[in-house]
Each structure stands twice: as structure tokens, then as C-alpha cells.
Short mmCIF file of C-alpha atoms in Angstrom, two decimals:
data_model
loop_
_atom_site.label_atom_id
_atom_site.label_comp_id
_atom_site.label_asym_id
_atom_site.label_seq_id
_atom_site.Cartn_x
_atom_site.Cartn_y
_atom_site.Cartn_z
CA UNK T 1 0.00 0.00 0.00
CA UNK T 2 1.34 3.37 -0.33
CA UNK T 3 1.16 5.35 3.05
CA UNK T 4 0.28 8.86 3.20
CA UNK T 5 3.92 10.16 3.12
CA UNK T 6 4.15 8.91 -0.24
CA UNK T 7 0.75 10.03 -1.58
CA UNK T 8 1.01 13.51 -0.32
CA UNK T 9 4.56 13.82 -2.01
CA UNK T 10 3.71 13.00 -5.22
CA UNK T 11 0.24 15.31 -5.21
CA UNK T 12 3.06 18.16 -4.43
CA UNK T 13 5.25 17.12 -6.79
CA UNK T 14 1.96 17.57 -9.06
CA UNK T 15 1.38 20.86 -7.55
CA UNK T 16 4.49 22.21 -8.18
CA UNK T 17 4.83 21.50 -11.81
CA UNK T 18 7.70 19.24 -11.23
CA UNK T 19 8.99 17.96 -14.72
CA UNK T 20 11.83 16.53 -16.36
CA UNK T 21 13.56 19.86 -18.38
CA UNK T 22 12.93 20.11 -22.37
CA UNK T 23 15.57 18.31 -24.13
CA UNK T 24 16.42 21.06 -26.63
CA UNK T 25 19.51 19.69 -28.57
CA UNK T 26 18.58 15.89 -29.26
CA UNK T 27 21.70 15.08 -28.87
CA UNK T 28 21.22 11.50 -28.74
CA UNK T 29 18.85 10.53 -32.05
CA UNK T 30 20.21 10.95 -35.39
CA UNK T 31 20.09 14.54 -37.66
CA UNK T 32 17.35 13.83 -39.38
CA UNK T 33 15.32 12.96 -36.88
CA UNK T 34 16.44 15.88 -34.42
CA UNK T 35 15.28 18.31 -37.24
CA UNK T 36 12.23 16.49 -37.87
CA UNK T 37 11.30 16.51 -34.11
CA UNK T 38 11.85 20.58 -34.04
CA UNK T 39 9.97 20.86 -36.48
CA UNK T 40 6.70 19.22 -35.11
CA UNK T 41 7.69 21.71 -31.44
CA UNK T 42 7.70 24.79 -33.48
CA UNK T 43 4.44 23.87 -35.56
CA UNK T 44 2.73 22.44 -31.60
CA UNK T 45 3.39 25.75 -30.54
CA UNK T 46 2.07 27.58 -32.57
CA UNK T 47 -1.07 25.78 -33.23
CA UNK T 48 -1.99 26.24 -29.58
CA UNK T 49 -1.08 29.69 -29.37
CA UNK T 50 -3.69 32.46 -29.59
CA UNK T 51 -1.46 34.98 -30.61
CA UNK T 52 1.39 35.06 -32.81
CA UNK T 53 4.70 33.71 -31.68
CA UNK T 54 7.78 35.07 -32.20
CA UNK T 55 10.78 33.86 -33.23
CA UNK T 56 12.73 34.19 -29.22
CA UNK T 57 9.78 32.31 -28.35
CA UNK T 58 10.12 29.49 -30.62
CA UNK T 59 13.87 29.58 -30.30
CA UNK T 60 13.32 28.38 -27.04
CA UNK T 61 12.34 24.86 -27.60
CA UNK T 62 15.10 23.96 -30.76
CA UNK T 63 18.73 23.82 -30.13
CA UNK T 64 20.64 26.71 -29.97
CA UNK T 65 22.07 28.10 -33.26
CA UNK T 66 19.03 26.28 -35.11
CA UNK T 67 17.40 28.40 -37.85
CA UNK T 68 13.71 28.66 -36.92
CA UNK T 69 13.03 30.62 -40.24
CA UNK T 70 14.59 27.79 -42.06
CA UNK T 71 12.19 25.49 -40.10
CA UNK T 72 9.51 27.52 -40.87
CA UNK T 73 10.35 27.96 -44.30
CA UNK T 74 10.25 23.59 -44.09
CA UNK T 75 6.79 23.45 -42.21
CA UNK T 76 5.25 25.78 -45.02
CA UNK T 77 6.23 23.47 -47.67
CA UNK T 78 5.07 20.46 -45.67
CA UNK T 79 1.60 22.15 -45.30
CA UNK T 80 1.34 23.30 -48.87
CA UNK T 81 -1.29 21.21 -50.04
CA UNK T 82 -3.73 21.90 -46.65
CA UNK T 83 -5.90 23.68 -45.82
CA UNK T 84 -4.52 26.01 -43.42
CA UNK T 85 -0.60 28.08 -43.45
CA UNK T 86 1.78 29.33 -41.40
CA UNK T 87 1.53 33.35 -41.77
CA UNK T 88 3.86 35.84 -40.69
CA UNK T 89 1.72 38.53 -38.57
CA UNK T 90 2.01 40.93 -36.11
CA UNK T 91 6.00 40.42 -35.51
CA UNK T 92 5.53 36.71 -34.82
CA UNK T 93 4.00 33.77 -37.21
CA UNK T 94 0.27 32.23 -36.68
CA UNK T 95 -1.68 29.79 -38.29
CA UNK T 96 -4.34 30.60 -40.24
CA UNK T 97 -7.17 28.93 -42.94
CA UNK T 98 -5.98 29.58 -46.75
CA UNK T 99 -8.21 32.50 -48.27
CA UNK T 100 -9.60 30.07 -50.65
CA UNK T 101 -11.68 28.00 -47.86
CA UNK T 102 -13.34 30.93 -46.41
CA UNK T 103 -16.76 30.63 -48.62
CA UNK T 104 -16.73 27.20 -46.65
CA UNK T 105 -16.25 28.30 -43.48
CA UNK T 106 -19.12 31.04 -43.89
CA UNK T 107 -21.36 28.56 -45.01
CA UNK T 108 -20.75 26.41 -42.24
CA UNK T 109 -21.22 29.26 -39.72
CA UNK T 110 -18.84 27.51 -36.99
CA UNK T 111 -17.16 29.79 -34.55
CA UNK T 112 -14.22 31.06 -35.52
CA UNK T 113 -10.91 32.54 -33.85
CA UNK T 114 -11.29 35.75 -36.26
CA UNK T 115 -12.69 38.74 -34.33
CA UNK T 116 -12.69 40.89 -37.66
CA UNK T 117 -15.65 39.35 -38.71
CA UNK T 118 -17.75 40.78 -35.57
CA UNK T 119 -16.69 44.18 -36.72
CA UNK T 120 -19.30 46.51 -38.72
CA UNK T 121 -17.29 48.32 -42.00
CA UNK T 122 -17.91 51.23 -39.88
CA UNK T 123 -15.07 50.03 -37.19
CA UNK T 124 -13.61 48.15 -39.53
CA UNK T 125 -12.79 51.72 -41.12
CA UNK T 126 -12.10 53.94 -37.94
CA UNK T 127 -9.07 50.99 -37.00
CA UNK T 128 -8.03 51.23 -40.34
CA UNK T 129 -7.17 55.44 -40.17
CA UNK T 130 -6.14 55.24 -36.24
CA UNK T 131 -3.29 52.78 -38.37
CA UNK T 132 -2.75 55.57 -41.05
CA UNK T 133 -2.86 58.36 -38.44
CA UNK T 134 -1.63 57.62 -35.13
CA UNK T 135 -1.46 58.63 -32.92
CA UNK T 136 -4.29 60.16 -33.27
CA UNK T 137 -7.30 61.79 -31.05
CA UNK T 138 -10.86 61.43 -31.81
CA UNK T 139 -11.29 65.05 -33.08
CA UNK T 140 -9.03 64.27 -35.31
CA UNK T 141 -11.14 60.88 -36.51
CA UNK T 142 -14.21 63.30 -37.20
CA UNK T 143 -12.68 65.45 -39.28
CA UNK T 144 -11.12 62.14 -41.85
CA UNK T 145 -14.57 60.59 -41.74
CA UNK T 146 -16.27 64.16 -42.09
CA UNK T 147 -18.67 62.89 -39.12
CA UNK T 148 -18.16 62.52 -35.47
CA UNK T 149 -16.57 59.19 -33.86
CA UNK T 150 -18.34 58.33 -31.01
CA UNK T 151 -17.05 58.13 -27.51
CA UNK T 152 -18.71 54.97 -26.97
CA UNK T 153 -17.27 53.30 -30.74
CA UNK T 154 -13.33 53.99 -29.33
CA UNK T 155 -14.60 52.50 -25.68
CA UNK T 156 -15.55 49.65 -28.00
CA UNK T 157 -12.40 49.27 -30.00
CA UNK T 158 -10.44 49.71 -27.01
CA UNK T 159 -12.36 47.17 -25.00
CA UNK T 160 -11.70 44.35 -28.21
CA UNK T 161 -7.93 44.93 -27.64
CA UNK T 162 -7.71 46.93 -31.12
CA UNK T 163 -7.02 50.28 -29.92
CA UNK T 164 -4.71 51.39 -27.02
CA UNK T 165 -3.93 55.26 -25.40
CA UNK T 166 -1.26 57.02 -27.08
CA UNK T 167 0.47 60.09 -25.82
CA UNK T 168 -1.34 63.28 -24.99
CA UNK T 169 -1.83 65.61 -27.79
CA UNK T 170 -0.07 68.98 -28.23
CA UNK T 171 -3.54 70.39 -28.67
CA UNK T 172 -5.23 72.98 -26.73
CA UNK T 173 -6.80 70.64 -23.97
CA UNK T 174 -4.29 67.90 -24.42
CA UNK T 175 -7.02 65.20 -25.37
CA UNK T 176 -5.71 61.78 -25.71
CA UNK T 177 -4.39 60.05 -28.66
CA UNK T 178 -5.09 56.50 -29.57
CA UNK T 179 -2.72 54.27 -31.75
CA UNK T 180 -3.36 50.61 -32.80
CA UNK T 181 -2.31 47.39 -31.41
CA UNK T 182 -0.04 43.86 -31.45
CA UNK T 183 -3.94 42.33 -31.69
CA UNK T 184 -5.04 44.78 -34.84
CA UNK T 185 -2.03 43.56 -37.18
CA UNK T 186 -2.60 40.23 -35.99
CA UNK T 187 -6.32 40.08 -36.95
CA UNK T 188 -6.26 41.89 -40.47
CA UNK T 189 -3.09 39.73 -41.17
CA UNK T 190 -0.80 42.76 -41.03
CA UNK T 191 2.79 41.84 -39.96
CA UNK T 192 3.79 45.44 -39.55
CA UNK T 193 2.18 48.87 -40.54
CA UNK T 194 3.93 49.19 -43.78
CA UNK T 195 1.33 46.53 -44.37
CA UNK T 196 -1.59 48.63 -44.91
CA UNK T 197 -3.13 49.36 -48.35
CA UNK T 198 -2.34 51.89 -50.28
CA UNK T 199 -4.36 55.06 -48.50
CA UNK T 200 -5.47 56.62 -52.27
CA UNK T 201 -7.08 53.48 -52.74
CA UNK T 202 -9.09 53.80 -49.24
CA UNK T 203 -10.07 57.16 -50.04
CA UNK T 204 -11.50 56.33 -53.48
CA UNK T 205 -13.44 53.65 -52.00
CA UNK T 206 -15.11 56.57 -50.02
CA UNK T 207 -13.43 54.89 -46.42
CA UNK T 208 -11.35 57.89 -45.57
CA UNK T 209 -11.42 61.55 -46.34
CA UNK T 210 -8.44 63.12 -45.70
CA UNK T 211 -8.94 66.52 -47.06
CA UNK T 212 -11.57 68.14 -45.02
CA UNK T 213 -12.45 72.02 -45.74
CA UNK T 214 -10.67 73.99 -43.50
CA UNK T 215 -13.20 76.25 -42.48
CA UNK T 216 -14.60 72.69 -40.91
CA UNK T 217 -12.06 71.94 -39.35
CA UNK T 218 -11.60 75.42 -37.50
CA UNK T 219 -15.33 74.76 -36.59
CA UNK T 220 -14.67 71.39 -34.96
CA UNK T 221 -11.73 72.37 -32.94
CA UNK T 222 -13.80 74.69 -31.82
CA UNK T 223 -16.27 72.92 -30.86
CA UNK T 224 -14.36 70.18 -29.26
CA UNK T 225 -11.56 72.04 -27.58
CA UNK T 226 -13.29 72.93 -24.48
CA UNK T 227 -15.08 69.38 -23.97
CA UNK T 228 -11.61 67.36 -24.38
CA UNK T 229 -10.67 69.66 -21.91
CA UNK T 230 -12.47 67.71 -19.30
CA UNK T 231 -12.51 64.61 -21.21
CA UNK T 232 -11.49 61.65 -18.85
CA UNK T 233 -9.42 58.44 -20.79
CA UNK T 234 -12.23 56.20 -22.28
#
């Protein structure tokens, strides 16, 4: 029988987390195989992250001096006939269903990871020039749009992890700026800013409009200078 000394040990040794440490060389099992085996870590991980992973992080279960872009670059051409990728995104690499099977996806209206889809084009749009412009305060948003942004549609962006506080402005009143996030890139399947589309193309498409009259603009800052005054952070 095992006495209580003994059970109570190994429910701490549970506890505590208490595991043999990651053999990250492989040492032991031939080339091949070692490569083959760092492989599989690097794709594990990041199939059951949320967020994109980065290349310290994945560096951290391959042996040191291993290439995890040339391990990537192996894992992509494994996958090429599936389904799904590998993507670069956001400063880190994600997986993500291939364009071509989203009509099938849609039809089969299963939950997805993708929070873009929850946003209205309306959103969709003020994200898009908080990218273009940051940072940037929400007087500022009115006048591209040529309408007011809402306090309540910047809680809501903020809230969904899109939007973050930037700096104070240098604008009578000092009202806050906003600038975009890791989580913004990583949903529209930017890997960096230089990612966005062209902004002429935006602005023919009616999304932005950058060139406001100025006698509108004079009328908004008017208008809005005093009440950012007292404006708390949303």
C-alpha cells in the first residue's frame, strides 16, 4: 500500500509542476530525426497559441544556433497542399485557414478565432485610419470621416484589444491620442504597418477623407476644444 507520506509527495510534486527539463539539442537521435522533431515543437506551438509567436519564443524549444526561419520555411512546404498556413503577422507567425476555404467556413457558420468578422465596415474603417494616423485623437477621426466618432465606438475598439492610449496631444486641452495594437495587425493579417493598403485606394473607396475644408475643421476644434478639456481616458 502506499502510506500517506508517499501520496502527499507525489500530489506536491503535481502541484508544483515538477517535470523533467525540455531536451532542446537531441543530442542523442540521429540529424534527421532531431530536425524532424523541431519541427513538429515549433508547428505544436504555434497551433496552440492564440497569438502570434515570435521567433525568441520558438527559439526556445530547438537547439541553440538552429534556424527557426529555415524550419519555418520547411513546415510551409510540408503544409502546402492543406488547408490552413503558417503566416507571418504581427511580428511573430500564426496559423491561419488559406483565403480560398473561407466561402466554406461562412457557409458552415462555426465559430471562428477571427474577431474581424464581428466588426461593422464602420469600425472596420475607424481601426483602419487610427493605423494611417496615429497617434491620433478622436477630433481628429471626425474630421477624416467628415462625421463625429463616437465616444462609446473607441470605448468599443479599445475594450476588443484593437485600440490602445497614445500620448497626450499637443492640442489645446491635451485630449488623448489612440494608436493601434499587437492584436489589430494580428487580426487583419498585417505583420507590420507598412502593411496597410495603399491610403489613395481607401479614399476612393469613399473609407477615408483626408482633405476636409478647412473652415470645418476650425469649426470642430472649436467645438471640441473645451469638452476634451475635461474629457477623462475612455
Amino acid at each position: 500500500m502506499v502510506d500517506a507520506t508517499t501520496t502527499e509527495r507525489m500530489a506536491s510534486r503535481r502541484k508544483s509542476g515538477d517535470a523533467a527539463p525540455l531536451d532542446r539539442e537531441l543530442a542523442h537521435v540521429s540529424p534527421a530525426a532531431r530536425w524532424r522533431e523541431w519541427m513538429m515543437r515549433i508547428e505544436a506551438v504555434i497551433f496552440a497559441s492564440t497569438e502570434p509567436v515570435t521567433r525568441e519564443t520558438l527559439a526556445r524549444v530547438v537547439g541553440s544556433g538552429c534556424s527557426v526561419d529555415l524550419l519555418i520555411d520547411d513546415l510551409r512546404e510540408e503544409i502546402r497542399d492543406r488547408p490552413y498556413e503558417i503566416v507571418s503577422v504581427a511580428g511573430g507567425f500564426q496559423h491561419r485557414t488559406r483565403a480560398s476555404y473561407g466561402p466554406a467556413i461562412r457557409a458552415a457558420a462555426v465559430p471562428t478565432r477571427s474577431a474581424s468578422s464581428a466588426l461593422s465596415q464602420h469600425e472596420a474603417a475607424v481601426i483602419v485610419a487610427v493605423g494611417y494616423f496615429q497617434p491620433v485623437t478622436r477630433s481628429e477621426l471626425s474630421k477624416i470621416f467628415g462625421k463625429e466618432i463616437s465616444r462609446d465606438t473607441i470605448a468599443s475598439l479599445k475594450a476588443a484589444g484593437f485600440l490602445a492610449s497614445g500620448p497626450r496631444s499637443p492640442a489645446p486641452g491635451a485630449p488623448y491620442t489612440y494608436v493601434t495594437t499587437k492584436h489589430f495587425l494580428s487580426t487583419f493579417g498585417f505583420e507590420t504597418l507598412r502593411d496597410l493598403p495603399d491610403m489613395e485606394a481607401l479614399e476612393d473607396a469613399g473609407l477615408l477623407n483626408r482633405y476636409a475644408q478647412a473652415d470645418t475643421d476650425r469649426l470642430m476644434d472649436a467645438q471640441d476644444g473645451e469638452e476634451l478639456t475635461e474629457d477623462e481616458e475612455l
